[in-house]
Amino acid sequence: MNAPAQVKSAFDVARVREDFPILRELVHGKPLVYLDNAATTQKPAVVIETLDRYYRTTNANIHRGVHTLSARATDAFEAARETTRRFLNAPSTAEIVFTRGTTEAINLVAQSWARSTLKAGDEILIGEAEHHSNIVPWQIVCGQTGAKLVVAPVDEKGELHLEAVAAKLTERTKLVAVGHVSNALGSVNPVAAITKLAHDAGALVLIDGAQAVAHAPVDVVALGCDFYAFSGHKVFGPTGIGALYGRRELLEAMPPWQGGGDMIRTVSFEGAEYNDLPYKFEAGTPHIAGAIGLGAALEYVMTIDFAGALAHEHEVLHYATGKMIAIEGLRVIGAAREKSGVLSFVIEGLHPHDVGMLLDHQGVAIRTGHHCAMPVLSRFGLSGTARASFSIYNTREDVDCLVAAVRKAQQLLS
Ligand code: C6P
């Protein structure tokens, strides 16, 4: 994930920027500099057009109708599942459950696998830099089962070391749930090594891939994980759609977590026989257009020079880090050796929200606040940061605008 900073690739960023119509927008009369990609990425025209075409030519409910539109919609929906399978290199489409996003995928595992499996005294181990989506679902299920949430600390750079995970693993650990990339700090966690460690200790592994999928090729077989969760909107797809990869034998054994249409084979008042995978976990009408849009987004990623794009993005992050740490009074939060996509910072004497507002007036979109990762911010003695987050379409010019805007904010607010 950590491309060398000096890599120069033939990747044509100007060409890729043309794929994203929103990048031509003006904000407060200034060209948009979009640096809030960890919150959500922008959408290429191919995704926007796919959604438009779907509603104009295909819209129908799926898996239900005998009519032509329903068959078309079903085919497109299932084709998107196959694209998602290919994107993650999952062995089978039965192992790809569409969800609303990462949050719902993690809640599914918590309420189905964990709730039906864990007993009082069992442990779930997470990292200290997790997003609330990878903390609160486990707290809820711990309350329901009597299991205990255990936290492996990060060091002062924001790195989660294997030794820290190993030190917290016991024979009571039933699940290790860890982020692939921290959204607040940008640290890349050694998830393949953590997975091996956890498996050797007899625990299952869930990886929160929300901040990884747009920044590295993900291969669930190579990682060896049991569950992998991600959101479509973080990887150029629509909001409200994402996926859970789960190993087949685990999904087969897990009870459904929501009941309703499509997740059953037969129903009587005496009971229900559940549907095959993955439909057992997809109760109700899903976000059909969203899934098809996600398929288009993942095809986009698999079609462009993604390796070149990532090397470019990494070079821009490296350039930004150098420029930002040179600003007097600015402190970058998170100095992991392997970082991806995120530059969190605080400025002496300035509230992050004020920084965000002033940057917005200069056309620069960043996120400020706790980034839904309050525990790790308190670890650094903070309640919030300003966060610039990068994607493949950002440039050194974007960074120069960010730096100029920060300097202006310092002048105006000091
Ligand atoms: N982080 C951010 O600005 P959803 O909301 O389900 O699409 O993704 C949740 C989530 C889970 N894990 C990590 C590591 C994340 O970064 C996120 C979403 C956004 O950082 C919104 S809080």
Short mmCIF file of C-alpha atoms and ligand atoms in Angstrom, two decimals:
data_model
loop_
_atom_site.label_atom_id
_atom_site.label_comp_id
_atom_site.label_asym_id
_atom_site.label_seq_id
_atom_site.Cartn_x
_atom_site.Cartn_y
_atom_site.Cartn_z
CA MET A 1 0.00 0.00 0.00
CA ASN A 2 2.98 2.27 0.64
CA ALA A 3 4.30 3.22 -2.81
CA PRO A 4 7.76 4.81 -2.61
CA ALA A 5 7.40 8.59 -2.43
CA GLN A 6 9.71 9.24 -5.37
CA VAL A 7 7.76 7.06 -7.81
CA LYS A 8 7.01 8.94 -11.02
CA SER A 9 4.40 7.19 -13.08
CA ALA A 10 2.94 7.73 -16.51
CA PHE A 11 -0.45 8.11 -14.86
CA ASP A 12 -2.33 10.98 -16.51
CA VAL A 13 -4.11 12.80 -13.67
CA ALA A 14 -5.51 15.50 -16.00
CA ARG A 15 -7.19 12.76 -18.02
CA VAL A 16 -8.68 11.14 -14.90
CA ARG A 17 -9.92 14.51 -13.60
CA GLU A 18 -11.99 14.81 -16.78
CA ASP A 19 -13.87 11.68 -15.69
CA PHE A 20 -15.19 13.50 -12.59
CA PRO A 21 -17.59 16.27 -13.66
CA ILE A 22 -17.90 17.76 -10.15
CA LEU A 23 -14.23 18.75 -10.19
CA ARG A 24 -15.21 21.55 -12.59
CA GLU A 25 -17.50 23.14 -9.98
CA LEU A 26 -16.83 26.54 -8.47
CA VAL A 27 -17.26 27.03 -4.71
CA HIS A 28 -17.52 30.62 -3.48
CA GLY A 29 -16.34 31.60 -6.96
CA LYS A 30 -13.17 29.51 -6.65
CA PRO A 31 -12.35 26.24 -8.40
CA LEU A 32 -13.28 23.36 -6.11
CA VAL A 33 -10.32 21.72 -4.36
CA TYR A 34 -11.88 18.55 -3.02
CA LEU A 35 -9.88 17.10 -0.15
CA ASP A 36 -12.63 15.27 1.74
CA ASN A 37 -12.26 11.92 0.03
CA ALA A 38 -12.17 9.90 3.25
CA ALA A 39 -15.71 11.12 3.95
CA THR A 40 -16.84 10.28 0.44
CA THR A 41 -15.22 10.16 -2.98
CA GLN A 42 -16.55 11.94 -6.05
CA LYS A 43 -18.22 9.95 -8.83
CA PRO A 44 -16.95 9.45 -12.36
CA ALA A 45 -19.33 10.17 -15.25
CA VAL A 46 -19.62 6.45 -15.95
CA VAL A 47 -21.24 5.90 -12.53
CA ILE A 48 -23.57 8.89 -12.91
CA GLU A 49 -24.57 7.72 -16.40
CA THR A 50 -25.11 4.13 -15.21
CA LEU A 51 -27.54 5.36 -12.53
CA ASP A 52 -29.32 7.60 -15.04
CA ARG A 53 -29.58 4.78 -17.60
CA TYR A 54 -30.81 2.34 -14.98
CA TYR A 55 -33.74 4.54 -14.00
CA ARG A 56 -34.52 5.43 -17.64
CA THR A 57 -34.37 1.92 -19.13
CA THR A 58 -34.31 -0.79 -16.48
CA ASN A 59 -35.98 0.16 -13.19
CA ALA A 60 -37.94 -2.75 -11.68
CA ASN A 61 -37.83 -4.89 -8.57
CA ILE A 62 -35.48 -7.86 -8.68
CA HIS A 63 -35.74 -11.64 -8.08
CA ARG A 64 -39.52 -11.31 -8.21
CA GLY A 65 -41.07 -10.39 -11.54
CA VAL A 66 -41.38 -12.47 -14.69
CA HIS A 67 -41.51 -9.36 -16.85
CA THR A 68 -38.65 -8.10 -18.97
CA LEU A 69 -37.64 -5.13 -16.87
CA SER A 70 -37.46 -7.24 -13.72
CA ALA A 71 -35.24 -9.75 -15.51
CA ARG A 72 -33.02 -6.92 -16.80
CA ALA A 73 -32.73 -5.36 -13.35
CA THR A 74 -31.99 -8.75 -11.76
CA ASP A 75 -29.27 -9.48 -14.33
CA ALA A 76 -27.65 -6.07 -13.80
CA PHE A 77 -27.84 -6.42 -9.99
CA GLU A 78 -26.26 -9.89 -10.05
CA ALA A 79 -23.63 -8.73 -12.55
CA ALA A 80 -22.68 -6.04 -10.02
CA ARG A 81 -22.28 -8.75 -7.39
CA GLU A 82 -19.94 -10.63 -9.72
CA THR A 83 -17.95 -7.41 -10.29
CA THR A 84 -17.71 -6.93 -6.50
CA ARG A 85 -16.53 -10.53 -6.12
CA ARG A 86 -13.84 -9.94 -8.74
CA PHE A 87 -12.82 -6.64 -7.12
CA LEU A 88 -12.18 -8.39 -3.78
CA ASN A 89 -10.98 -11.63 -5.39
CA ALA A 90 -13.57 -13.52 -3.33
CA PRO A 91 -13.98 -17.17 -4.35
CA SER A 92 -17.76 -17.00 -4.85
CA THR A 93 -20.63 -14.52 -5.32
CA ALA A 94 -22.38 -16.43 -2.51
CA GLU A 95 -19.84 -14.76 -0.22
CA ILE A 96 -20.75 -11.21 -1.29
CA VAL A 97 -23.63 -9.75 0.70
CA PHE A 98 -24.81 -6.30 -0.37
CA THR A 99 -25.33 -3.97 2.57
CA ARG A 100 -25.93 -0.25 3.01
CA GLY A 101 -22.21 0.16 3.61
CA THR A 102 -19.41 -0.68 6.03
CA THR A 103 -21.49 0.20 9.08
CA GLU A 104 -24.29 -2.18 8.17
CA ALA A 105 -21.83 -4.92 7.17
CA ILE A 106 -20.16 -4.80 10.60
CA ASN A 107 -23.53 -4.70 12.37
CA LEU A 108 -24.57 -7.77 10.37
CA VAL A 109 -21.57 -9.75 11.67
CA ALA A 110 -22.15 -8.44 15.19
CA GLN A 111 -25.85 -9.29 15.30
CA SER A 112 -25.67 -12.56 13.38
CA TRP A 113 -22.32 -14.26 14.00
CA ALA A 114 -21.28 -12.66 17.28
CA ARG A 115 -24.68 -12.59 18.95
CA SER A 116 -25.33 -16.25 18.18
CA THR A 117 -21.82 -17.44 19.04
CA LEU A 118 -20.34 -15.42 21.90
CA LYS A 119 -20.71 -16.34 25.55
CA ALA A 120 -19.99 -14.44 28.76
CA GLY A 121 -16.22 -14.13 29.17
CA ASP A 122 -15.43 -14.34 25.42
CA GLU A 123 -13.45 -11.43 24.02
CA ILE A 124 -13.54 -9.26 20.91
CA LEU A 125 -10.25 -7.51 20.20
CA ILE A 126 -10.14 -4.22 18.29
CA GLY A 127 -7.49 -1.56 17.64
CA GLU A 128 -7.40 1.79 19.42
CA ALA A 129 -7.82 3.79 16.20
CA GLU A 130 -11.08 2.21 15.06
CA HIS A 131 -13.97 4.17 13.58
CA HIS A 132 -17.11 4.16 15.77
CA SER A 133 -18.61 1.68 13.26
CA ASN A 134 -16.00 -0.83 14.38
CA ILE A 135 -16.49 -0.11 18.09
CA VAL A 136 -20.17 0.46 18.89
CA PRO A 137 -21.62 -2.67 17.19
CA TRP A 138 -19.23 -4.75 19.34
CA GLN A 139 -20.19 -2.83 22.48
CA ILE A 140 -23.84 -3.58 21.74
CA VAL A 141 -23.23 -7.29 21.22
CA CYS A 142 -21.01 -7.43 24.32
CA GLY A 143 -23.98 -6.02 26.26
CA GLN A 144 -26.21 -8.72 24.75
CA THR A 145 -23.87 -11.68 25.34
CA GLY A 146 -21.64 -10.80 28.29
CA ALA A 147 -18.57 -10.82 26.04
CA LYS A 148 -15.82 -8.26 26.65
CA LEU A 149 -14.33 -5.65 24.31
CA VAL A 150 -10.53 -5.53 24.48
CA VAL A 151 -8.46 -2.77 22.87
CA ALA A 152 -4.93 -3.02 21.46
CA PRO A 153 -3.23 0.40 21.79
CA VAL A 154 -1.52 2.35 19.03
CA ASP A 155 1.85 4.01 19.63
CA GLU A 156 2.55 7.76 19.58
CA LYS A 157 2.86 7.67 15.79
CA GLY A 158 -0.57 6.08 15.46
CA GLU A 159 0.78 2.65 14.50
CA LEU A 160 -0.88 -0.56 15.61
CA HIS A 161 1.98 -3.01 16.14
CA LEU A 162 1.67 -6.76 15.86
CA GLU A 163 3.18 -7.05 19.34
CA ALA A 164 0.37 -4.87 20.75
CA VAL A 165 -2.21 -7.18 19.17
CA ALA A 166 -0.35 -10.31 20.30
CA ALA A 167 -0.19 -8.98 23.87
CA LYS A 168 -3.99 -8.74 24.00
CA LEU A 169 -4.79 -12.04 22.30
CA THR A 170 -5.88 -14.79 24.69
CA GLU A 171 -7.66 -18.11 24.37
CA ARG A 172 -10.83 -16.12 25.12
CA THR A 173 -10.43 -13.96 21.99
CA LYS A 174 -13.07 -15.07 19.50
CA LEU A 175 -12.81 -12.20 17.02
CA VAL A 176 -10.23 -9.62 16.02
CA ALA A 177 -11.96 -6.69 14.29
CA VAL A 178 -9.54 -4.17 12.86
CA GLY A 179 -9.48 -1.31 10.39
CA HIS A 180 -7.36 -1.74 7.28
CA VAL A 181 -6.61 2.02 7.23
CA SER A 182 -7.41 4.52 10.00
CA ASN A 183 -9.73 7.30 8.81
CA ALA A 184 -8.49 9.72 11.48
CA LEU A 185 -4.73 9.16 11.12
CA GLY A 186 -4.23 7.40 7.80
CA SER A 187 -2.18 4.60 9.40
CA VAL A 188 -2.16 1.40 7.36
CA ASN A 189 -2.49 -1.60 9.66
CA PRO A 190 -0.61 -4.87 9.01
CA VAL A 191 -3.90 -6.71 8.47
CA ALA A 192 -2.48 -9.81 6.77
CA ALA A 193 -0.05 -10.39 9.65
CA ILE A 194 -2.75 -9.61 12.23
CA THR A 195 -5.02 -12.14 10.51
CA LYS A 196 -2.38 -14.85 10.74
CA LEU A 197 -1.70 -14.05 14.38
CA ALA A 198 -5.41 -14.13 15.23
CA HIS A 199 -6.00 -17.38 13.36
CA ASP A 200 -3.05 -19.01 15.12
CA ALA A 201 -4.76 -18.02 18.38
CA GLY A 202 -8.07 -19.52 17.21
CA ALA A 203 -9.89 -16.21 16.59
CA LEU A 204 -11.76 -15.06 13.50
CA VAL A 205 -10.87 -11.80 11.76
CA LEU A 206 -13.04 -8.99 10.43
CA ILE A 207 -11.38 -6.18 8.50
CA ASP A 208 -13.03 -2.77 8.18
CA GLY A 209 -11.94 -1.85 4.67
CA ALA A 210 -13.81 1.47 4.41
CA GLN A 211 -10.63 3.53 3.98
CA ALA A 212 -8.63 0.91 2.09
CA VAL A 213 -10.60 -0.04 -1.00
CA ALA A 214 -9.91 3.20 -2.91
CA HIS A 215 -6.23 3.18 -1.94
CA ALA A 216 -4.99 -0.35 -2.60
CA PRO A 217 -6.00 -3.49 -4.45
CA VAL A 218 -7.72 -5.73 -1.90
CA ASP A 219 -7.51 -9.51 -2.14
CA VAL A 220 -9.50 -11.27 0.58
CA VAL A 221 -7.93 -14.63 -0.24
CA ALA A 222 -4.40 -13.26 0.10
CA LEU A 223 -5.38 -11.49 3.33
CA GLY A 224 -6.93 -14.70 4.61
CA CYS A 225 -9.57 -12.77 6.58
CA ASP A 226 -12.97 -14.18 7.52
CA PHE A 227 -14.97 -11.00 6.91
CA TYR A 228 -14.18 -7.84 4.93
CA ALA A 229 -16.50 -4.80 4.97
CA PHE A 230 -16.51 -1.77 2.67
CA SER A 231 -18.69 1.11 1.45
CA GLY A 232 -19.31 1.88 -2.22
CA HIS A 233 -19.27 5.64 -1.76
CA LYS A 234 -15.63 5.59 -0.60
CA VAL A 235 -14.58 3.99 -3.87
CA PHE A 236 -16.32 6.23 -6.44
CA GLY A 237 -19.71 4.50 -6.11
CA PRO A 238 -23.08 5.71 -4.80
CA THR A 239 -23.95 6.17 -1.12
CA GLY A 240 -26.23 3.65 0.59
CA ILE A 241 -24.54 0.57 -0.88
CA GLY A 242 -21.59 -1.51 0.20
CA ALA A 243 -20.69 -5.11 0.74
CA LEU A 244 -19.67 -7.70 3.26
CA TYR A 245 -17.39 -10.51 2.16
CA GLY A 246 -17.75 -13.51 4.46
CA ARG A 247 -16.21 -16.94 4.20
CA ARG A 248 -18.85 -19.30 2.91
CA GLU A 249 -18.87 -21.84 5.74
CA LEU A 250 -19.25 -19.03 8.27
CA LEU A 251 -22.10 -17.36 6.37
CA GLU A 252 -23.79 -20.75 5.90
CA ALA A 253 -23.78 -21.35 9.65
CA MET A 254 -24.86 -17.83 10.64
CA PRO A 255 -28.53 -17.06 11.35
CA PRO A 256 -30.25 -14.29 9.38
CA TRP A 257 -30.19 -10.94 11.15
CA GLN A 258 -33.20 -9.34 9.46
CA GLY A 259 -36.37 -11.06 8.31
CA GLY A 260 -38.49 -10.12 5.31
CA GLY A 261 -38.91 -10.63 1.61
CA ASP A 262 -36.22 -12.32 -0.52
CA MET A 263 -34.38 -13.91 2.44
CA ILE A 264 -36.77 -16.89 2.61
CA ARG A 265 -37.59 -19.90 0.46
CA THR A 266 -40.92 -20.72 2.10
CA VAL A 267 -42.95 -19.18 4.92
CA SER A 268 -45.86 -20.49 6.93
CA PHE A 269 -47.23 -19.32 10.27
CA GLU A 270 -45.25 -22.14 11.85
CA GLY A 271 -41.90 -20.90 10.57
CA ALA A 272 -39.72 -20.08 7.60
CA GLU A 273 -37.12 -21.83 5.53
CA TYR A 274 -34.31 -19.43 4.71
CA ASN A 275 -32.94 -18.68 1.27
CA ASP A 276 -29.50 -19.61 -0.05
CA LEU A 277 -26.47 -17.37 0.31
CA PRO A 278 -26.15 -14.48 -0.05
CA TYR A 279 -29.90 -13.76 -0.16
CA LYS A 280 -30.38 -15.05 3.41
CA PHE A 281 -28.78 -11.77 4.53
CA GLU A 282 -30.55 -9.46 2.08
CA ALA A 283 -34.06 -9.02 3.44
CA GLY A 284 -36.30 -6.54 1.62
CA THR A 285 -35.88 -4.64 -1.61
CA PRO A 286 -32.20 -3.68 -1.80
CA HIS A 287 -30.60 -0.52 -3.22
CA ILE A 288 -30.78 -1.94 -6.73
CA ALA A 289 -29.59 1.16 -8.57
CA GLY A 290 -26.87 1.62 -5.94
CA ALA A 291 -25.51 -1.88 -6.44
CA ILE A 292 -25.47 -1.41 -10.21
CA GLY A 293 -23.74 1.96 -9.73
CA LEU A 294 -21.23 0.31 -7.42
CA GLY A 295 -20.53 -2.26 -10.13
CA ALA A 296 -19.80 0.58 -12.56
CA ALA A 297 -17.47 2.23 -10.02
CA LEU A 298 -15.52 -0.96 -9.40
CA GLU A 299 -15.28 -1.64 -13.15
CA TYR A 300 -13.89 1.91 -13.46
CA VAL A 301 -11.21 1.16 -10.86
CA MET A 302 -10.32 -2.13 -12.53
CA THR A 303 -10.14 -0.47 -15.96
CA ILE A 304 -7.91 2.53 -15.26
CA ASP A 305 -4.20 2.29 -14.44
CA PHE A 306 -5.00 1.84 -10.74
CA ALA A 307 -1.39 1.09 -9.76
CA GLY A 308 -0.26 4.29 -11.48
CA ALA A 309 -3.14 6.20 -9.89
CA LEU A 310 -2.18 5.00 -6.41
CA ALA A 311 1.49 5.86 -6.92
CA HIS A 312 0.39 9.34 -8.01
CA GLU A 313 -1.95 9.72 -5.02
CA HIS A 314 0.79 8.61 -2.66
CA GLU A 315 3.21 11.10 -4.14
CA VAL A 316 0.65 13.89 -3.63
CA LEU A 317 0.15 12.82 0.02
CA HIS A 318 3.94 12.85 0.52
CA TYR A 319 4.19 16.31 -1.08
CA ALA A 320 1.33 17.58 1.10
CA THR A 321 2.93 16.21 4.27
CA GLY A 322 6.21 17.99 3.49
CA LYS A 323 4.45 21.30 2.77
CA MET A 324 2.13 21.14 5.76
CA ILE A 325 4.73 20.27 8.40
CA ALA A 326 6.71 23.28 7.20
CA ILE A 327 3.88 25.62 8.30
CA GLU A 328 4.67 27.19 11.65
CA GLY A 329 2.18 26.28 14.38
CA LEU A 330 0.76 23.35 12.42
CA ARG A 331 1.05 19.83 13.81
CA VAL A 332 0.31 16.73 11.74
CA ILE A 333 -1.47 14.06 13.79
CA GLY A 334 -0.47 10.55 12.81
CA ALA A 335 3.04 9.77 11.64
CA ALA A 336 2.80 6.07 10.85
CA ARG A 337 5.51 4.79 8.52
CA GLU A 338 2.81 3.43 6.26
CA LYS A 339 0.08 5.96 5.63
CA SER A 340 -2.66 6.17 3.07
CA GLY A 341 -4.87 9.00 1.88
CA VAL A 342 -5.22 11.03 5.08
CA LEU A 343 -3.48 14.10 6.51
CA SER A 344 -4.92 15.11 9.89
CA PHE A 345 -3.66 18.31 11.48
CA VAL A 346 -4.21 20.88 14.18
CA ILE A 347 -3.12 24.51 14.16
CA GLU A 348 -1.99 26.24 17.32
CA GLY A 349 -4.64 28.64 18.61
CA LEU A 350 -7.23 27.78 15.94
CA HIS A 351 -10.32 25.61 16.29
CA PRO A 352 -10.50 22.97 13.53
CA HIS A 353 -14.06 24.05 12.65
CA ASP A 354 -12.94 27.63 12.05
CA VAL A 355 -10.11 26.34 9.86
CA GLY A 356 -12.59 24.25 7.88
CA MET A 357 -14.96 27.19 7.36
CA LEU A 358 -12.21 29.52 6.20
CA LEU A 359 -10.80 26.91 3.84
CA ASP A 360 -14.25 26.37 2.38
CA HIS A 361 -14.44 30.08 1.55
CA GLN A 362 -11.33 29.54 -0.52
CA GLY A 363 -12.89 26.58 -2.34
CA VAL A 364 -11.00 23.96 -0.31
CA ALA A 365 -13.18 21.17 1.10
CA ILE A 366 -11.78 19.33 4.11
CA ARG A 367 -13.43 17.63 7.09
CA THR A 368 -13.10 18.81 10.68
CA GLY A 369 -14.12 17.28 13.99
CA HIS A 370 -13.70 13.88 15.61
CA HIS A 371 -14.11 11.91 12.36
CA CYS A 372 -16.23 9.31 14.23
CA ALA A 373 -13.03 8.13 15.91
CA MET A 374 -13.29 9.82 19.31
CA PRO A 375 -11.22 7.29 21.30
CA VAL A 376 -8.09 7.66 19.19
CA LEU A 377 -8.35 11.44 19.17
CA SER A 378 -8.51 11.42 22.98
CA ARG A 379 -5.41 9.18 22.92
CA PHE A 380 -3.68 12.21 21.34
CA GLY A 381 -5.35 14.61 23.81
CA LEU A 382 -7.59 16.07 21.12
CA SER A 383 -11.32 16.42 20.56
CA GLY A 384 -10.95 17.14 16.84
CA THR A 385 -8.61 17.77 13.94
CA ALA A 386 -8.79 19.26 10.48
CA ARG A 387 -8.37 16.48 7.92
CA ALA A 388 -7.36 16.70 4.29
CA SER A 389 -7.90 13.41 2.53
CA PHE A 390 -6.73 12.52 -0.94
CA SER A 391 -7.84 10.54 -3.96
CA ILE A 392 -6.40 9.60 -7.31
CA TYR A 393 -7.63 12.85 -8.93
CA ASN A 394 -5.90 15.23 -6.51
CA THR A 395 -2.82 17.13 -7.63
CA ARG A 396 0.14 19.06 -6.27
CA GLU A 397 -1.80 22.20 -7.29
CA ASP A 398 -4.59 21.12 -4.91
CA VAL A 399 -1.98 20.86 -2.16
CA ASP A 400 -0.63 24.32 -3.00
CA CYS A 401 -4.19 25.71 -2.69
CA LEU A 402 -4.58 23.92 0.66
CA VAL A 403 -1.31 25.35 1.97
CA ALA A 404 -2.16 28.87 0.78
CA ALA A 405 -5.63 28.59 2.34
CA VAL A 406 -4.20 27.42 5.65
CA ARG A 407 -1.74 30.31 5.71
CA LYS A 408 -4.56 32.75 4.97
CA ALA A 409 -6.69 31.20 7.76
CA GLN A 410 -3.79 31.67 10.16
CA GLN A 411 -3.50 35.34 9.18
CA LEU A 412 -7.23 35.98 9.47
CA LEU A 413 -7.69 34.18 12.78
CA SER A 414 -4.54 35.19 14.62
N1 C6P B 1 -15.74 7.34 7.63
C1 C6P B 1 -15.04 9.64 7.40
O1 C6P B 1 -15.22 10.84 7.11
P1 C6P B 1 -20.12 4.14 6.24
O2 C6P B 1 -20.62 5.39 6.95
O3 C6P B 1 -20.85 2.91 6.69
O4 C6P B 1 -20.02 4.29 4.77
O5 C6P B 1 -18.57 3.97 6.71
C2 C6P B 1 -18.27 3.93 8.07
C3 C6P B 1 -16.80 3.87 8.28
C4 C6P B 1 -16.26 2.72 8.82
N2 C6P B 1 -14.94 2.59 8.97
C5 C6P B 1 -14.08 3.57 8.65
C6 C6P B 1 -12.60 3.35 8.82
C7 C6P B 1 -14.57 4.77 8.11
O6 C6P B 1 -13.72 5.73 7.77
C8 C6P B 1 -15.97 4.93 7.94
C9 C6P B 1 -16.55 6.23 7.44
C10 C6P B 1 -16.14 8.64 7.13
O7 C6P B 1 -13.98 9.26 7.87
C11 C6P B 1 -17.45 9.12 7.67
S1 C6P B 1 -17.48 9.19 9.43
#
